[in-house]
């Protein structure tokens, strides 16, 4: 069985509902990290419906700025969904974007 295309091959981008610190997450009892629905009350866990490797590079372009080196560069995209309220959105995790500092100073 071939892997289906991320977002059925359609273009995607996170909406205003996940930017500027509105999407939060945390670990639960284990070391697994969960994203929490920005629309539901409390701490409703979002499902990750699918993921995609958007960028994968052999070298990490930020290594020259740091003592500790990353083994590669990557950007992963995640399709998130709330079973409770229907919230549906996209986010990315990357080691070739912002790399350090207090996030409040980056905005
Ligand atoms: Zn929700």
Short mmCIF file of N, CA and C and ligand atoms in Angstrom, two decimals:
data_model
loop_
_atom_site.label_atom_id
_atom_site.label_comp_id
_atom_site.label_asym_id
_atom_site.label_seq_id
_atom_site.Cartn_x
_atom_site.Cartn_y
_atom_site.Cartn_z
N UNK A 1 0.85 -1.20 0.00
CA UNK A 1 0.00 0.00 0.00
C UNK A 1 0.88 1.24 0.00
N UNK A 2 0.65 2.13 -0.93
CA UNK A 2 1.45 3.36 -0.98
C UNK A 2 0.92 4.38 0.01
N UNK A 3 1.84 5.17 0.54
CA UNK A 3 1.47 6.19 1.52
C UNK A 3 0.67 7.28 0.81
N UNK A 4 -0.44 7.67 1.42
CA UNK A 4 -1.24 8.72 0.80
C UNK A 4 -0.52 10.06 0.95
N UNK A 5 -0.78 10.96 0.02
CA UNK A 5 -0.12 12.27 0.04
C UNK A 5 -0.65 13.12 1.17
N UNK A 6 0.27 13.86 1.80
CA UNK A 6 -0.08 14.75 2.89
C UNK A 6 -1.13 15.75 2.42
N UNK A 7 -2.18 15.93 3.20
CA UNK A 7 -3.29 16.84 2.86
C UNK A 7 -3.82 16.58 1.45
N UNK A 8 -3.80 15.33 1.06
CA UNK A 8 -4.25 14.90 -0.27
C UNK A 8 -3.54 15.65 -1.40
N UNK A 9 -2.31 16.08 -1.11
CA UNK A 9 -1.53 16.77 -2.12
C UNK A 9 -1.85 18.25 -2.28
N UNK A 10 -2.80 18.76 -1.50
CA UNK A 10 -3.19 20.16 -1.61
C UNK A 10 -2.25 21.05 -0.79
N UNK A 11 -2.11 22.31 -1.21
CA UNK A 11 -1.31 23.27 -0.47
C UNK A 11 -1.93 23.50 0.91
N UNK A 12 -1.12 23.82 1.88
CA UNK A 12 -1.64 24.03 3.23
C UNK A 12 -0.76 25.03 3.95
N UNK A 13 -1.34 25.67 4.94
CA UNK A 13 -0.60 26.59 5.80
C UNK A 13 -1.39 26.75 7.07
N UNK A 14 -0.69 26.86 8.19
CA UNK A 14 -1.38 27.07 9.45
C UNK A 14 -2.18 28.37 9.42
N UNK A 15 -3.33 28.36 10.09
CA UNK A 15 -4.19 29.54 10.10
C UNK A 15 -3.81 30.48 11.26
N UNK A 16 -4.53 31.60 11.33
CA UNK A 16 -4.33 32.56 12.42
C UNK A 16 -4.62 31.94 13.78
N UNK A 17 -5.32 30.83 13.81
CA UNK A 17 -5.68 30.21 15.09
C UNK A 17 -4.52 29.47 15.75
N UNK A 18 -3.43 29.27 15.01
CA UNK A 18 -2.28 28.60 15.61
C UNK A 18 -1.05 29.51 15.71
N UNK A 19 -1.11 30.70 15.11
CA UNK A 19 0.06 31.59 15.14
C UNK A 19 0.06 32.47 16.39
N UNK A 20 1.15 33.17 16.58
CA UNK A 20 1.32 34.15 17.66
C UNK A 20 1.04 33.56 19.04
N UNK A 21 1.49 32.34 19.24
CA UNK A 21 1.41 31.74 20.58
C UNK A 21 0.06 31.15 20.95
N UNK A 22 -0.87 31.10 20.00
CA UNK A 22 -2.21 30.58 20.34
C UNK A 22 -2.26 29.06 20.45
N UNK A 23 -1.33 28.38 19.80
CA UNK A 23 -1.30 26.92 19.94
C UNK A 23 -0.29 26.55 21.01
N UNK A 24 -0.74 25.79 21.98
CA UNK A 24 0.14 25.36 23.06
C UNK A 24 0.11 23.84 23.17
N UNK A 25 1.05 23.32 23.94
CA UNK A 25 1.09 21.88 24.14
C UNK A 25 1.92 21.54 25.34
N UNK A 26 1.90 20.28 25.70
CA UNK A 26 2.67 19.82 26.86
C UNK A 26 2.75 18.31 26.87
N UNK A 27 3.62 17.80 27.72
CA UNK A 27 3.68 16.36 27.92
C UNK A 27 2.61 15.97 28.93
N UNK A 28 2.28 14.70 28.94
CA UNK A 28 1.32 14.17 29.90
C UNK A 28 2.10 13.33 30.91
N UNK A 29 1.77 12.08 31.09
CA UNK A 29 2.47 11.25 32.08
C UNK A 29 3.83 10.76 31.57
N UNK A 30 3.99 10.75 30.27
CA UNK A 30 5.21 10.21 29.68
C UNK A 30 6.00 11.32 28.99
N UNK A 31 6.93 10.96 28.14
CA UNK A 31 7.70 11.96 27.40
C UNK A 31 7.07 12.33 26.06
N UNK A 32 5.88 11.83 25.80
CA UNK A 32 5.19 12.21 24.56
C UNK A 32 4.63 13.62 24.70
N UNK A 33 4.77 14.39 23.62
CA UNK A 33 4.30 15.77 23.61
C UNK A 33 2.95 15.85 22.89
N UNK A 34 2.04 16.60 23.47
CA UNK A 34 0.70 16.74 22.88
C UNK A 34 0.39 18.20 22.59
N UNK A 35 -0.22 18.44 21.45
CA UNK A 35 -0.74 19.77 21.15
C UNK A 35 -2.14 19.86 21.73
N UNK A 36 -2.47 21.06 22.24
CA UNK A 36 -3.76 21.25 22.90
C UNK A 36 -4.64 22.16 22.06
N UNK A 37 -5.93 21.83 21.98
CA UNK A 37 -6.85 22.58 21.14
C UNK A 37 -6.94 24.04 21.61
N UNK A 38 -6.70 24.99 20.69
CA UNK A 38 -6.78 26.41 21.06
C UNK A 38 -8.22 26.91 21.18
N UNK A 39 -9.19 26.09 20.81
CA UNK A 39 -10.60 26.53 20.85
C UNK A 39 -11.37 25.93 22.02
N UNK A 40 -11.01 24.72 22.42
CA UNK A 40 -11.74 24.06 23.50
C UNK A 40 -11.31 24.57 24.87
N UNK A 41 -12.21 24.50 25.81
CA UNK A 41 -11.89 24.80 27.20
C UNK A 41 -10.99 23.70 27.74
N UNK A 42 -10.17 24.01 28.72
CA UNK A 42 -9.33 23.00 29.34
C UNK A 42 -8.19 22.59 28.44
N UNK A 43 -7.80 21.35 28.55
CA UNK A 43 -6.65 20.86 27.80
C UNK A 43 -7.04 19.70 26.91
N UNK A 44 -7.80 19.99 25.89
CA UNK A 44 -8.25 18.99 24.92
C UNK A 44 -7.09 18.64 24.00
N UNK A 45 -6.72 17.38 23.97
CA UNK A 45 -5.60 16.93 23.13
C UNK A 45 -6.02 16.86 21.67
N UNK A 46 -5.16 17.40 20.80
CA UNK A 46 -5.40 17.31 19.36
C UNK A 46 -4.83 16.01 18.82
N UNK A 47 -5.50 15.43 17.85
CA UNK A 47 -4.95 14.27 17.14
C UNK A 47 -4.01 14.78 16.06
N UNK A 48 -2.98 14.02 15.78
CA UNK A 48 -2.12 14.30 14.63
C UNK A 48 -2.58 13.36 13.53
N UNK A 49 -3.28 13.90 12.53
CA UNK A 49 -3.85 13.05 11.48
C UNK A 49 -2.80 12.57 10.49
N UNK A 50 -1.82 13.43 10.25
CA UNK A 50 -0.76 13.05 9.30
C UNK A 50 0.43 13.98 9.48
N UNK A 51 1.56 13.56 8.95
CA UNK A 51 2.75 14.40 8.99
C UNK A 51 3.47 14.29 7.66
N UNK A 52 4.33 15.28 7.42
CA UNK A 52 5.09 15.29 6.18
C UNK A 52 6.49 15.84 6.45
N UNK A 53 7.48 15.26 5.81
CA UNK A 53 8.82 15.85 5.83
C UNK A 53 8.86 16.87 4.70
N UNK A 54 8.78 18.15 5.06
CA UNK A 54 8.77 19.21 4.04
C UNK A 54 10.16 19.53 3.54
N UNK A 55 11.10 19.53 4.48
CA UNK A 55 12.49 19.82 4.13
C UNK A 55 13.37 18.82 4.84
N UNK A 56 14.35 18.28 4.14
CA UNK A 56 15.36 17.43 4.77
C UNK A 56 16.68 17.72 4.10
N UNK A 57 17.63 18.24 4.88
CA UNK A 57 18.94 18.60 4.33
C UNK A 57 20.04 17.86 5.07
N UNK A 58 21.07 17.47 4.36
CA UNK A 58 22.20 16.76 4.97
C UNK A 58 22.96 17.65 5.95
N UNK A 59 23.01 18.95 5.63
CA UNK A 59 23.71 19.90 6.48
C UNK A 59 22.70 20.82 7.15
N UNK A 60 23.07 21.30 8.34
CA UNK A 60 22.21 22.27 9.02
C UNK A 60 22.87 23.64 8.90
N UNK A 61 22.20 24.54 8.21
CA UNK A 61 22.78 25.85 7.91
C UNK A 61 23.05 26.69 9.17
N UNK A 62 22.47 26.33 10.30
CA UNK A 62 22.68 27.11 11.52
C UNK A 62 23.84 26.59 12.36
N UNK A 63 24.43 25.47 11.99
CA UNK A 63 25.51 24.89 12.80
C UNK A 63 26.66 25.86 13.03
N UNK A 64 26.94 26.69 12.03
CA UNK A 64 28.09 27.60 12.16
C UNK A 64 27.89 28.63 13.28
N UNK A 65 26.67 28.81 13.74
CA UNK A 65 26.40 29.79 14.79
C UNK A 65 26.44 29.19 16.19
N UNK A 66 26.57 27.87 16.26
CA UNK A 66 26.45 27.21 17.56
C UNK A 66 27.59 26.24 17.85
N UNK A 67 27.84 26.02 19.14
CA UNK A 67 28.88 25.08 19.56
C UNK A 67 28.42 23.64 19.32
N UNK A 68 27.19 23.36 19.70
CA UNK A 68 26.65 22.01 19.54
C UNK A 68 26.03 21.90 18.15
N UNK A 69 26.36 20.84 17.42
CA UNK A 69 25.94 20.72 16.03
C UNK A 69 24.74 19.79 15.86
N UNK A 70 23.82 20.21 15.03
CA UNK A 70 22.71 19.34 14.63
C UNK A 70 23.22 18.40 13.54
N UNK A 71 22.72 17.19 13.51
CA UNK A 71 23.22 16.22 12.53
C UNK A 71 22.67 16.45 11.13
N UNK A 72 21.56 17.20 11.05
CA UNK A 72 20.95 17.47 9.75
C UNK A 72 19.95 18.60 9.91
N UNK A 73 19.32 18.97 8.82
CA UNK A 73 18.30 20.02 8.87
C UNK A 73 16.97 19.42 8.46
N UNK A 74 15.89 19.84 9.15
CA UNK A 74 14.58 19.29 8.77
C UNK A 74 13.45 20.25 9.12
N UNK A 75 12.38 20.11 8.40
CA UNK A 75 11.11 20.75 8.73
C UNK A 75 10.03 19.70 8.56
N UNK A 76 9.30 19.45 9.63
CA UNK A 76 8.19 18.50 9.60
C UNK A 76 6.89 19.29 9.70
N UNK A 77 5.89 18.89 8.94
CA UNK A 77 4.57 19.52 9.03
C UNK A 77 3.59 18.51 9.63
N UNK A 78 2.70 19.01 10.46
CA UNK A 78 1.71 18.15 11.12
C UNK A 78 0.29 18.67 10.85
N UNK A 79 -0.60 17.76 10.55
CA UNK A 79 -2.01 18.08 10.37
C UNK A 79 -2.72 17.72 11.67
N UNK A 80 -3.22 18.74 12.36
CA UNK A 80 -3.82 18.55 13.68
C UNK A 80 -5.34 18.64 13.60
N UNK A 81 -6.00 17.88 14.47
CA UNK A 81 -7.47 17.88 14.45
C UNK A 81 -8.01 17.65 15.86
N UNK A 82 -9.08 18.39 16.19
CA UNK A 82 -9.75 18.21 17.47
C UNK A 82 -11.04 17.44 17.25
N UNK A 83 -11.10 16.27 17.84
CA UNK A 83 -12.28 15.43 17.72
C UNK A 83 -13.48 16.07 18.41
N UNK A 84 -13.20 16.87 19.43
CA UNK A 84 -14.25 17.48 20.25
C UNK A 84 -14.98 18.61 19.54
N UNK A 85 -14.23 19.54 18.92
CA UNK A 85 -14.87 20.73 18.33
C UNK A 85 -14.69 20.83 16.82
N UNK A 86 -13.89 19.95 16.24
CA UNK A 86 -13.72 19.99 14.79
C UNK A 86 -12.59 20.88 14.33
N UNK A 87 -11.90 21.53 15.26
CA UNK A 87 -10.74 22.36 14.89
C UNK A 87 -9.79 21.54 14.04
N UNK A 88 -9.28 22.13 12.96
CA UNK A 88 -8.43 21.41 12.02
C UNK A 88 -7.39 22.39 11.47
N UNK A 89 -6.11 22.07 11.63
CA UNK A 89 -5.11 23.06 11.22
C UNK A 89 -3.76 22.39 10.99
N UNK A 90 -2.78 23.21 10.65
CA UNK A 90 -1.44 22.70 10.34
C UNK A 90 -0.39 23.46 11.12
N UNK A 91 0.66 22.77 11.52
CA UNK A 91 1.80 23.43 12.15
C UNK A 91 3.08 22.76 11.65
N UNK A 92 4.19 23.43 11.91
CA UNK A 92 5.48 22.87 11.50
C UNK A 92 6.45 22.87 12.69
N UNK A 93 7.34 21.91 12.68
CA UNK A 93 8.44 21.85 13.64
C UNK A 93 9.71 21.73 12.82
N UNK A 94 10.69 22.57 13.15
CA UNK A 94 11.87 22.65 12.31
C UNK A 94 13.11 22.94 13.13
N UNK A 95 14.26 22.49 12.65
CA UNK A 95 15.51 22.91 13.28
C UNK A 95 16.30 23.82 12.34
N UNK A 96 15.60 24.41 11.35
CA UNK A 96 16.25 25.38 10.48
C UNK A 96 15.48 26.70 10.48
N UNK A 97 14.64 26.90 11.50
CA UNK A 97 13.98 28.20 11.70
C UNK A 97 14.62 28.88 12.89
N UNK A 98 13.82 29.59 13.69
CA UNK A 98 14.34 30.20 14.91
C UNK A 98 15.02 29.13 15.75
N UNK A 99 16.18 29.46 16.30
CA UNK A 99 16.96 28.43 16.98
C UNK A 99 17.25 28.70 18.45
N UNK A 100 17.01 29.90 18.90
CA UNK A 100 17.37 30.18 20.29
C UNK A 100 16.69 31.45 20.77
N UNK A 101 16.87 31.73 22.04
CA UNK A 101 16.39 32.97 22.62
C UNK A 101 14.99 32.85 23.19
N UNK A 102 14.54 33.95 23.74
CA UNK A 102 13.19 34.03 24.30
C UNK A 102 12.23 34.37 23.16
N UNK A 103 11.22 33.54 22.98
CA UNK A 103 10.34 33.70 21.82
C UNK A 103 9.64 35.05 21.83
N UNK A 104 9.46 35.63 23.02
CA UNK A 104 8.80 36.94 23.09
C UNK A 104 9.62 38.03 22.45
N UNK A 105 10.94 37.82 22.43
CA UNK A 105 11.82 38.83 21.81
C UNK A 105 11.88 38.69 20.31
N UNK A 106 11.32 37.60 19.77
CA UNK A 106 11.38 37.34 18.32
C UNK A 106 10.20 37.98 17.60
N UNK A 107 9.20 38.44 18.36
CA UNK A 107 7.97 38.92 17.70
C UNK A 107 7.93 40.44 17.60
ZN1 LIG B 1 -11.30 21.63 20.18
#
